[in-house]
Amino acid sequence: MATDFKSIPIIDIGPLLAKCDDPKMGQDSGVAQVVKQLDQACKEAGFFYVKGHGIPETILKQVKNLTRKFFELPYEEKLKIKMTADSGYRGYQRIGENITKGVPDMHEAIDCYKELKPGMYGDLGKPMEGCNQWPIQPTNFKMLMEEYVSLCTELSRNIMRGIALALGGSPYEFEGERAGNAFWVMRLIGYPGVHSTNGSDIPKEDIGCGAHTDYGLLTLVNQDDDITALQVRNHSGEWISAPPVPGTFVCNIGDMLKIYSNGLYESTLHQVINSSPKYRVCVAYFYETNFDTAVEPLDICKERTSGAKKFERAVYGEHLVKKVQTNFVY
């Protein structure tokens, strides 16, 4: 359960990554220190920054820069990859097309998902079948983004090994049938700046992205270095800022990890309000379970919470499709 945290911790995961392929990694003192910090962050805030993650800062910047160049294109050009249900909910959505709890969000985005072949998951996967829509301009967009997804997938898998240890399991709790073939989502998001002379005078409904939790296991947020817009709600209902820390990812846990942990870890509400006059870019990568995984509390987590199962099983793909089909207007 989230506490009344006032800031979000920064964790150097370098020692964890150095031993991430060692089955005995949990016995390493450096890994144990990282695991302890992950456990505390997931219990108290559900959010943390990671540094020492091994993805070059140049790539983090290139991904944001190319995303910004796409959003600077004429509207007609961006519409060439317009999102529809027929595209498996992949592609571009203009400002106001994403809906959070019935309210239009003030951002534009490109949504990408791990590609599903027809029939791969039967009726469960049918709404999400399709190929990602990559723009022709800017050049090298598809190549860079696919490389970035690969790097984020590997990093997320390794962070999840640390979280598995933090929950008292083996490093591989979230592999195999749970997330050995992990689904992923990536959203390239642009938030328009405020054009009033008083940057604090924002209409209440003009929220970049309304309060929500994430669906899956772990989110990696790569945000602009000079604009503070992401806010996280603590137990008392206060919104705590997650200011940019150059070279880091902001990480948070999602609904599926909350279920696996039997509530030991919280998927915390967060929102985005860009009160800056500058356009803000954010690239969010979501690491999920296998698409068809039935998620329910781990035995080790039930033992740590009086033995009672606090959540019913949830099939990840069903959870995602339900969210996706209620999140967009056309």
Coordinates of C-alpha atoms in Angstrom, one line a residue:
M1 CA 0.0 0.0 0.0
A2 CA 1.4 3.4 -0.9
T3 CA 2.5 5.6 2.0
D4 CA 2.6 9.4 2.4
F5 CA 5.9 9.6 0.4
K6 CA 7.0 13.1 -0.5
S7 CA 9.6 12.2 -3.1
I8 CA 10.5 9.3 -5.4
P9 CA 13.7 7.3 -4.7
I10 CA 16.6 6.9 -7.2
I11 CA 18.0 3.4 -7.4
D12 CA 21.3 2.5 -9.0
I13 CA 20.6 -0.9 -10.5
G14 CA 24.1 -1.4 -11.9
P15 CA 25.0 -4.1 -9.3
L16 CA 21.8 -6.0 -10.2
L17 CA 22.5 -5.9 -13.9
A18 CA 26.1 -7.1 -13.4
K19 CA 24.7 -10.4 -11.9
C20 CA 21.4 -10.7 -13.7
D21 CA 22.4 -13.9 -15.5
D22 CA 23.7 -15.6 -12.4
P23 CA 21.1 -18.1 -10.9
K24 CA 22.7 -17.3 -7.5
M25 CA 22.4 -13.6 -7.9
G26 CA 20.3 -13.2 -4.8
Q27 CA 23.4 -14.2 -2.7
D28 CA 25.4 -11.3 -3.9
S29 CA 25.7 -8.4 -1.4
G30 CA 25.4 -5.7 -4.2
V31 CA 22.3 -7.3 -5.6
A32 CA 20.8 -7.7 -2.1
Q33 CA 21.2 -3.9 -1.6
V34 CA 19.4 -3.1 -4.8
V35 CA 16.7 -5.7 -4.1
K36 CA 16.1 -4.1 -0.7
Q37 CA 15.7 -0.6 -2.3
L38 CA 13.3 -2.0 -4.9
D39 CA 11.2 -3.7 -2.2
Q40 CA 11.0 -0.5 -0.2
A41 CA 10.1 1.7 -3.3
C42 CA 7.4 -0.7 -4.5
K43 CA 5.8 -0.9 -1.1
E44 CA 6.0 2.8 -0.3
A45 CA 5.4 4.6 -3.6
G46 CA 5.0 2.1 -6.4
F47 CA 7.4 4.5 -8.3
F48 CA 11.2 4.8 -8.5
Y49 CA 13.9 6.1 -10.8
V50 CA 16.6 3.8 -12.1
K51 CA 20.1 4.8 -13.0
G52 CA 23.0 2.6 -14.0
H53 CA 20.6 0.8 -16.4
G54 CA 23.0 0.5 -19.3
I55 CA 21.0 2.1 -22.0
P56 CA 23.1 5.0 -23.4
E57 CA 21.7 8.5 -22.7
T58 CA 22.3 9.3 -26.4
I59 CA 19.6 6.7 -27.4
L60 CA 17.2 8.1 -24.8
K61 CA 17.6 11.5 -26.4
Q62 CA 17.4 10.2 -30.0
V63 CA 14.1 8.5 -29.2
K64 CA 12.6 11.7 -27.8
N65 CA 14.1 13.9 -30.6
L66 CA 12.7 11.7 -33.3
T67 CA 9.3 11.6 -31.6
R68 CA 9.3 15.4 -31.4
K69 CA 10.1 15.6 -35.1
F70 CA 7.1 13.4 -35.9
F71 CA 4.7 15.5 -33.9
E72 CA 6.0 18.7 -35.6
L73 CA 4.9 17.3 -39.0
P74 CA 1.7 18.7 -40.6
Y75 CA -1.5 17.1 -39.3
E76 CA -2.2 15.5 -42.7
E77 CA 1.1 13.7 -42.6
K78 CA 0.5 12.4 -39.2
L79 CA -2.9 11.1 -40.2
K80 CA -1.3 8.7 -42.7
I81 CA -0.8 6.3 -39.7
K82 CA -4.1 7.1 -38.0
M83 CA -5.1 4.6 -35.3
T84 CA -8.3 2.6 -35.9
A85 CA -9.8 -0.5 -34.4
D86 CA -8.9 -2.3 -37.7
S87 CA -5.2 -1.4 -37.1
G88 CA -5.3 -3.3 -33.8
Y89 CA -5.4 0.1 -32.0
R90 CA -1.9 0.9 -33.4
G91 CA -1.0 4.3 -34.8
Y92 CA -1.5 8.0 -34.4
Q93 CA -4.2 9.6 -32.3
R94 CA -4.7 13.3 -32.3
I95 CA -5.2 15.5 -29.2
G96 CA -8.3 14.6 -27.3
E97 CA -8.8 11.1 -28.8
N98 CA -7.4 9.3 -25.8
I99 CA -9.9 9.1 -23.0
T100 CA -9.2 8.6 -19.3
K101 CA -12.3 8.0 -17.1
G102 CA -14.5 9.7 -19.6
V103 CA -12.4 12.9 -20.0
P104 CA -10.4 13.6 -23.2
D105 CA -6.6 13.8 -22.6
M106 CA -4.7 16.8 -23.9
H107 CA -2.0 14.9 -25.7
E108 CA -1.3 13.3 -29.1
A109 CA 0.4 9.9 -29.4
I110 CA 1.6 7.0 -31.4
D111 CA 0.6 3.7 -29.9
C112 CA 2.6 0.5 -30.6
Y113 CA 2.2 -3.0 -29.4
K114 CA 4.0 -6.3 -29.7
E115 CA 2.6 -7.6 -33.0
L116 CA 0.1 -10.5 -32.9
K117 CA -0.3 -12.8 -35.8
P118 CA -3.9 -13.7 -36.8
G119 CA -5.3 -16.5 -34.6
M120 CA -2.3 -16.5 -32.3
Y121 CA -4.5 -16.2 -29.2
G122 CA -7.9 -17.0 -30.7
D123 CA -10.8 -14.7 -29.8
L124 CA -8.8 -13.2 -26.9
G125 CA -6.2 -11.7 -29.1
K126 CA -8.3 -10.8 -32.1
P127 CA -8.9 -7.1 -31.2
M128 CA -5.1 -6.6 -30.9
E129 CA -4.0 -8.4 -34.0
G130 CA -2.1 -6.3 -36.5
C131 CA 1.2 -4.7 -37.4
N132 CA 2.6 -1.4 -35.9
Q133 CA 2.2 1.6 -38.1
W134 CA 5.5 3.4 -38.4
P135 CA 5.8 6.7 -40.1
I136 CA 8.0 7.1 -43.2
Q137 CA 9.2 10.5 -41.9
P138 CA 11.3 11.1 -39.9
T139 CA 13.8 8.7 -41.5
N140 CA 15.1 5.8 -39.5
F141 CA 12.1 6.1 -37.2
K142 CA 11.1 2.4 -37.3
M143 CA 14.7 1.1 -36.9
L144 CA 15.4 3.3 -33.9
M145 CA 12.1 2.5 -32.1
E146 CA 12.5 -1.2 -32.6
E147 CA 16.0 -1.1 -31.2
Y148 CA 14.7 0.9 -28.3
V149 CA 11.9 -1.6 -27.6
S150 CA 14.5 -4.4 -27.6
L151 CA 16.7 -2.6 -25.1
C152 CA 13.7 -1.7 -22.8
T153 CA 12.4 -5.3 -22.9
E154 CA 15.8 -6.7 -21.8
L155 CA 16.1 -4.0 -19.1
S156 CA 12.6 -4.6 -17.8
R157 CA 13.1 -8.4 -17.6
N158 CA 16.2 -7.8 -15.5
I159 CA 14.5 -5.3 -13.2
M160 CA 11.7 -7.9 -12.7
R161 CA 14.3 -10.4 -11.6
G162 CA 15.2 -8.0 -8.8
I163 CA 11.5 -7.5 -8.0
A164 CA 11.0 -11.3 -7.9
L165 CA 13.8 -11.5 -5.3
A166 CA 12.2 -8.6 -3.4
L167 CA 9.0 -10.6 -3.1
G168 CA 10.8 -13.6 -1.7
G169 CA 10.9 -15.7 -4.8
S170 CA 13.5 -17.0 -7.3
P171 CA 14.8 -14.4 -9.8
Y172 CA 12.8 -16.2 -12.5
E173 CA 9.2 -16.0 -11.0
F174 CA 8.2 -13.7 -13.8
E175 CA 9.5 -15.8 -16.7
G176 CA 8.2 -19.0 -18.3
E177 CA 4.4 -19.2 -18.3
R178 CA 4.0 -15.8 -16.5
A179 CA 6.1 -13.5 -18.7
G180 CA 8.6 -15.6 -20.6
N181 CA 7.0 -14.3 -23.8
A182 CA 6.2 -10.9 -22.4
F183 CA 3.8 -8.6 -24.3
W184 CA 4.8 -5.0 -24.5
V185 CA 3.2 -1.6 -25.2
M186 CA 4.9 1.6 -26.2
R187 CA 3.3 5.1 -26.3
L188 CA 5.2 8.0 -27.9
I189 CA 3.4 11.0 -26.4
G190 CA 3.4 14.8 -27.0
Y191 CA 1.8 17.2 -24.6
P192 CA 1.2 20.8 -25.9
G193 CA 2.4 23.6 -23.7
V194 CA 0.3 26.2 -22.0
H195 CA -0.2 29.3 -24.1
S196 CA -1.5 31.6 -21.4
T197 CA 0.7 34.3 -19.9
N198 CA 0.1 32.7 -16.5
G199 CA 1.4 29.2 -16.7
S200 CA -0.4 28.2 -13.4
D201 CA -3.8 29.3 -14.7
I202 CA -4.7 26.0 -16.4
P203 CA -8.3 25.0 -16.9
K204 CA -9.1 22.1 -14.7
E205 CA -10.1 19.8 -17.6
D206 CA -7.0 20.6 -19.5
I207 CA -5.0 17.6 -18.2
G208 CA -2.3 16.0 -20.4
C209 CA -3.3 12.5 -19.1
G210 CA -5.8 11.9 -16.4
A211 CA -5.3 10.0 -13.2
H212 CA -4.8 6.3 -13.9
T213 CA -2.8 3.2 -13.0
D214 CA -0.9 1.1 -15.6
Y215 CA -2.1 -2.3 -16.7
G216 CA 0.9 -4.6 -16.6
L217 CA 4.0 -5.4 -14.7
L218 CA 6.5 -2.5 -15.1
T219 CA 6.6 0.8 -16.9
L220 CA 9.8 2.7 -18.0
V221 CA 9.2 6.4 -18.6
N222 CA 11.7 8.4 -20.7
Q223 CA 10.7 12.0 -20.2
D224 CA 12.0 15.4 -21.4
D225 CA 14.8 16.7 -19.2
D226 CA 13.5 20.2 -18.7
I227 CA 9.8 20.0 -17.9
T228 CA 8.2 18.6 -14.7
A229 CA 4.7 17.3 -15.5
L230 CA 4.4 13.8 -14.1
Q231 CA 2.6 13.6 -10.8
V232 CA 2.1 10.6 -8.4
R233 CA -0.6 10.4 -5.7
N234 CA 0.4 9.4 -2.2
H235 CA -1.7 7.7 0.4
S236 CA -3.1 11.1 1.7
G237 CA -4.1 12.1 -1.8
E238 CA -1.3 14.6 -2.4
W239 CA 0.1 14.8 -5.9
I240 CA 3.9 14.4 -5.7
S241 CA 6.0 15.6 -8.7
A242 CA 8.3 13.2 -10.5
P243 CA 10.8 15.8 -11.9
P244 CA 13.1 14.7 -14.7
V245 CA 16.5 13.3 -13.7
P246 CA 18.6 13.2 -16.8
G247 CA 19.8 9.8 -17.9
T248 CA 17.3 7.9 -15.7
F249 CA 14.0 6.1 -16.3
V250 CA 11.0 6.8 -14.1
C251 CA 9.6 3.3 -13.3
N252 CA 6.3 2.3 -11.8
I253 CA 4.5 -1.0 -11.2
G254 CA 1.2 -1.9 -12.8
D255 CA -2.1 -3.7 -12.0
M256 CA -0.8 -7.2 -12.8
L257 CA 2.2 -6.9 -10.4
K258 CA -0.2 -5.6 -7.7
I259 CA -2.2 -8.8 -8.1
Y260 CA 0.9 -11.1 -8.2
S261 CA 2.1 -9.4 -5.0
N262 CA -1.3 -9.9 -3.3
G263 CA -1.3 -6.1 -2.6
L264 CA 2.1 -5.9 -1.1
Y265 CA 3.0 -3.6 -4.0
E266 CA 0.6 -0.9 -5.2
S267 CA 0.0 0.3 -8.7
T268 CA -0.1 3.9 -7.9
L269 CA -2.4 6.6 -9.5
H270 CA -0.5 9.1 -11.6
Q271 CA -1.3 11.9 -14.0
V272 CA 0.4 14.4 -16.3
I273 CA -0.2 18.1 -16.3
N274 CA 2.1 20.2 -18.5
S275 CA 2.0 23.7 -17.1
S276 CA 5.0 24.7 -19.1
P277 CA 4.7 26.8 -22.3
K278 CA 7.0 24.3 -23.9
Y279 CA 5.8 21.2 -25.8
R280 CA 6.7 18.1 -23.8
V281 CA 7.7 14.7 -25.1
C282 CA 7.5 11.4 -23.2
V283 CA 8.1 7.9 -24.3
A284 CA 6.5 5.2 -22.1
Y285 CA 7.4 1.6 -22.5
F286 CA 5.1 -1.0 -20.7
Y287 CA 6.5 -4.5 -19.9
E288 CA 3.6 -6.9 -19.4
T289 CA 2.9 -10.6 -18.8
N290 CA 2.4 -13.1 -21.6
F291 CA -0.7 -11.9 -23.4
D292 CA -2.8 -15.0 -22.4
T293 CA -1.4 -15.3 -18.8
A294 CA -4.0 -15.8 -16.0
V295 CA -2.6 -13.6 -13.2
E296 CA -3.3 -14.5 -9.6
P297 CA -1.4 -13.9 -6.3
L298 CA 1.9 -15.8 -5.9
D299 CA 1.9 -18.4 -3.1
I300 CA 5.0 -16.6 -1.6
C301 CA 3.0 -13.4 -1.4
K302 CA -0.1 -15.0 0.0
E303 CA 2.1 -16.4 2.8
R304 CA 3.3 -12.9 3.6
T305 CA -0.2 -11.5 3.7
S306 CA -2.0 -13.8 6.2
G307 CA -2.5 -16.6 3.6
A308 CA -5.6 -15.0 2.1
K309 CA -5.9 -14.3 -1.6
K310 CA -6.9 -10.6 -1.9
F311 CA -7.5 -10.6 -5.7
E312 CA -9.2 -12.9 -8.1
R313 CA -7.4 -14.1 -11.2
A314 CA -7.3 -11.8 -14.2
V315 CA -6.3 -12.7 -17.7
Y316 CA -3.9 -10.0 -18.9
G317 CA -5.2 -9.9 -22.5
E318 CA -8.8 -9.5 -21.3
H319 CA -7.7 -6.7 -19.0
L320 CA -5.8 -4.9 -21.8
V321 CA -8.6 -5.2 -24.4
K322 CA -11.2 -3.9 -22.0
K323 CA -9.0 -0.9 -21.2
V324 CA -8.1 -0.2 -24.8
Q325 CA -11.6 -0.4 -26.2
T326 CA -12.8 2.2 -23.6
N327 CA -9.8 4.5 -23.9
F328 CA -10.2 5.8 -27.5
V329 CA -12.7 7.8 -29.6
Y330 CA -12.6 8.1 -33.3

